[in-house]
Amino acid sequence: MNMDLQEAHDLLKPLFEERLLKEMLQFGELKRFPEGEVIMDYGKYVRSMPLILKGTIKVFRQEEDKEILLYYLSDQETCSMAYSCCMEARKSEVKAIADEDVFLLSIPHQKLDEWLCTFPSWKNYIMRSFNVRFIDLLKSLEQIAFHRLDERLENYLREKSSRSGSALIHLSHQ
């Protein structure tokens, strides 16, 4: 299955003004990542910001030999870490993996700051994204600090089921 520019336009239309949408589709690149594929990896420079059109991405952080799920990203969301890395030309401190097939619009770093100053809907989108990710991180911290492992596992499975829209979850014990 593929996605065309018109479908991308229709998905993003509720979020952005028409002039910005035109630029996004002109300068952005439509990409597809199959389930399990790494989209962003530790220590790699991030040259573009992914704006998810369809699908779900898991974002992880690793310290030594341990890796922790920070949050999920799904339809019409973006990774604040990717935005920050693009703006500061620095390497990624997180790993993003397609949790299911993902279609995204890859926005080149050269446009991020320009659009922030030019388009109110882009500025609002970016600020809202940072706020949502911050709340997600607070929830993750709360889970780790205040909930037992079995409660965290149950919450993870409920979230996974909710995001997939199915009570059937395909996972291994790992």
CSV table of C-alpha atoms in Angstrom, one decimal:
chain,number,residue,atom,x,y,z
A,1,MET,CA,0.0,0.0,0.0
A,2,ASN,CA,1.2,3.5,-0.9
A,3,MET,CA,0.2,7.0,-0.1
A,4,ASP,CA,0.0,9.9,-2.5
A,5,LEU,CA,0.4,13.6,-2.0
A,6,GLN,CA,-3.4,14.2,-2.2
A,7,GLU,CA,-4.0,11.7,0.7
A,8,ALA,CA,-1.2,13.3,2.7
A,9,HIS,CA,-2.8,16.8,2.0
A,10,ASP,CA,-6.2,15.6,3.2
A,11,LEU,CA,-4.8,14.1,6.4
A,12,LEU,CA,-2.9,17.3,7.3
A,13,LYS,CA,-5.6,19.8,6.2
A,14,PRO,CA,-7.2,20.0,9.6
A,15,LEU,CA,-3.9,21.0,11.2
A,16,PHE,CA,-2.3,23.5,8.8
A,17,GLU,CA,-3.2,26.5,6.6
A,18,GLU,CA,-3.3,25.8,2.8
A,19,ARG,CA,-0.1,27.8,2.0
A,20,LEU,CA,1.9,25.8,4.5
A,21,LEU,CA,0.4,22.5,3.3
A,22,LYS,CA,1.5,23.4,-0.2
A,23,GLU,CA,5.1,24.0,1.0
A,24,MET,CA,5.1,20.9,3.1
A,25,LEU,CA,4.2,18.7,0.2
A,26,GLN,CA,6.6,20.6,-2.1
A,27,PHE,CA,9.7,20.3,0.2
A,28,GLY,CA,8.8,17.3,2.3
A,29,GLU,CA,9.3,13.7,1.2
A,30,LEU,CA,6.7,10.9,1.6
A,31,LYS,CA,8.3,7.8,3.2
A,32,ARG,CA,7.1,4.4,4.2
A,33,PHE,CA,8.6,2.3,6.9
A,34,PRO,CA,7.5,-1.3,7.4
A,35,GLU,CA,6.8,-2.6,10.9
A,36,GLY,CA,10.0,-3.1,12.9
A,37,GLU,CA,12.1,-0.8,10.8
A,38,VAL,CA,14.3,1.7,12.6
A,39,ILE,CA,13.4,5.3,11.6
A,40,MET,CA,15.8,7.2,13.9
A,41,ASP,CA,18.7,5.6,15.7
A,42,TYR,CA,21.0,6.5,18.6
A,43,GLY,CA,24.1,8.6,17.7
A,44,LYS,CA,22.9,9.4,14.1
A,45,TYR,CA,22.4,12.9,12.9
A,46,VAL,CA,18.8,13.8,12.3
A,47,ARG,CA,18.5,15.8,9.1
A,48,SER,CA,14.7,15.8,8.8
A,49,MET,CA,11.7,15.8,11.1
A,50,PRO,CA,9.1,13.0,10.7
A,51,LEU,CA,5.5,14.0,10.6
A,52,ILE,CA,3.5,10.8,10.9
A,53,LEU,CA,0.6,10.5,8.5
A,54,LYS,CA,-0.5,7.0,9.3
A,55,GLY,CA,0.9,4.3,11.7
A,56,THR,CA,2.5,4.1,15.1
A,57,ILE,CA,6.2,4.6,16.1
A,58,LYS,CA,7.8,3.6,19.4
A,59,VAL,CA,10.4,5.9,20.8
A,60,PHE,CA,13.1,4.5,23.2
A,61,ARG,CA,16.0,5.7,25.2
A,62,GLN,CA,19.0,3.5,26.1
A,63,GLU,CA,21.4,3.7,29.0
A,64,GLU,CA,24.2,1.1,29.1
A,65,ASP,CA,22.5,-2.2,28.5
A,66,LYS,CA,18.9,-1.1,29.3
A,67,GLU,CA,16.4,0.4,27.0
A,68,ILE,CA,13.1,2.0,28.1
A,69,LEU,CA,10.0,2.9,26.0
A,70,LEU,CA,9.5,6.7,26.4
A,71,TYR,CA,6.3,7.1,24.3
A,72,TYR,CA,4.4,6.3,21.2
A,73,LEU,CA,3.8,8.6,18.2
A,74,SER,CA,0.9,8.1,15.9
A,75,ASP,CA,-1.3,9.8,13.2
A,76,GLN,CA,-0.5,13.5,12.7
A,77,GLU,CA,2.1,13.5,15.5
A,78,THR,CA,5.8,14.2,15.4
A,79,CYS,CA,8.9,13.5,17.5
A,80,SER,CA,10.0,16.5,19.5
A,81,MET,CA,13.4,15.0,19.9
A,82,ALA,CA,13.8,14.9,16.1
A,83,TYR,CA,12.8,18.5,15.8
A,84,SER,CA,15.3,19.5,18.5
A,85,CYS,CA,18.1,17.5,16.9
A,86,CYS,CA,17.4,19.0,13.5
A,87,MET,CA,17.4,22.5,14.8
A,88,GLU,CA,20.6,22.1,16.8
A,89,ALA,CA,22.4,19.8,14.2
A,90,ARG,CA,23.1,17.2,16.9
A,91,LYS,CA,22.9,13.4,17.1
A,92,SER,CA,19.9,11.5,18.3
A,93,GLU,CA,19.6,10.4,21.8
A,94,VAL,CA,16.6,8.2,21.1
A,95,LYS,CA,15.6,5.4,18.8
A,96,ALA,CA,12.4,5.3,16.9
A,97,ILE,CA,11.0,2.1,15.5
A,98,ALA,CA,7.9,1.5,13.3
A,99,ASP,CA,5.4,-0.3,15.6
A,100,GLU,CA,3.3,-1.0,12.5
A,101,ASP,CA,3.6,0.1,8.9
A,102,VAL,CA,4.2,3.9,9.0
A,103,PHE,CA,3.7,6.6,6.3
A,104,LEU,CA,5.3,9.9,7.2
A,105,LEU,CA,6.2,13.2,5.6
A,106,SER,CA,9.9,13.9,6.2
A,107,ILE,CA,10.3,17.6,6.6
A,108,PRO,CA,13.8,19.0,5.8
A,109,HIS,CA,15.6,20.8,8.6
A,110,GLN,CA,16.0,23.9,6.5
A,111,LYS,CA,12.3,24.6,6.6
A,112,LEU,CA,11.6,24.1,10.4
A,113,ASP,CA,12.7,27.5,11.6
A,114,GLU,CA,11.4,29.3,8.6
A,115,TRP,CA,8.0,27.9,9.1
A,116,LEU,CA,8.0,28.6,12.8
A,117,CYS,CA,8.4,32.3,12.0
A,118,THR,CA,6.0,32.3,9.1
A,119,PHE,CA,3.0,30.1,9.9
A,120,PRO,CA,1.0,30.3,13.1
A,121,SER,CA,-0.4,26.8,12.7
A,122,TRP,CA,3.2,25.4,12.5
A,123,LYS,CA,4.2,27.2,15.6
A,124,ASN,CA,1.1,26.0,17.5
A,125,TYR,CA,1.7,22.4,16.2
A,126,ILE,CA,5.3,22.3,17.4
A,127,MET,CA,4.5,23.8,20.8
A,128,ARG,CA,1.6,21.4,21.3
A,129,SER,CA,3.9,18.5,20.3
A,130,PHE,CA,6.5,19.5,22.9
A,131,ASN,CA,3.8,19.8,25.5
A,132,VAL,CA,2.3,16.4,24.7
A,133,ARG,CA,5.7,14.6,24.7
A,134,PHE,CA,6.5,16.3,28.1
A,135,ILE,CA,3.3,14.9,29.5
A,136,ASP,CA,4.0,11.5,28.1
A,137,LEU,CA,7.5,11.5,29.7
A,138,LEU,CA,5.9,12.5,33.1
A,139,LYS,CA,3.5,9.6,32.8
A,140,SER,CA,6.4,7.2,32.0
A,141,LEU,CA,8.3,8.5,35.0
A,142,GLU,CA,5.2,8.1,37.2
A,143,GLN,CA,4.8,4.5,36.0
A,144,ILE,CA,8.4,3.6,36.8
A,145,ALA,CA,8.5,5.4,40.2
A,146,PHE,CA,5.1,4.5,41.5
A,147,HIS,CA,3.8,1.3,39.9
A,148,ARG,CA,4.8,-2.3,40.2
A,149,LEU,CA,6.1,-4.2,37.2
A,150,ASP,CA,2.9,-6.2,36.7
A,151,GLU,CA,0.8,-2.9,36.7
A,152,ARG,CA,3.2,-1.4,34.2
A,153,LEU,CA,2.9,-4.4,32.0
A,154,GLU,CA,-0.9,-4.3,32.2
A,155,ASN,CA,-0.9,-0.6,31.3
A,156,TYR,CA,1.5,-1.3,28.3
A,157,LEU,CA,-0.8,-4.0,27.0
A,158,ARG,CA,-3.9,-1.8,27.4
A,159,GLU,CA,-2.2,1.0,25.5
A,160,LYS,CA,-1.0,-1.3,22.8
A,161,SER,CA,-4.5,-2.7,22.4
A,162,SER,CA,-6.0,0.8,22.4
A,163,ARG,CA,-3.6,2.0,19.7
A,164,SER,CA,-4.1,-1.0,17.5
A,165,GLY,CA,-7.9,-1.0,17.9
A,166,SER,CA,-7.8,-4.8,18.6
A,167,ALA,CA,-7.9,-6.9,21.7
A,168,LEU,CA,-5.5,-9.3,19.9
A,169,ILE,CA,-1.8,-8.3,20.5
A,170,HIS,CA,1.0,-10.0,18.6
A,171,LEU,CA,4.0,-9.9,20.9
A,172,SER,CA,6.6,-12.2,22.3
A,173,HIS,CA,7.4,-12.6,26.0
A,174,GLN,CA,10.4,-10.2,25.4
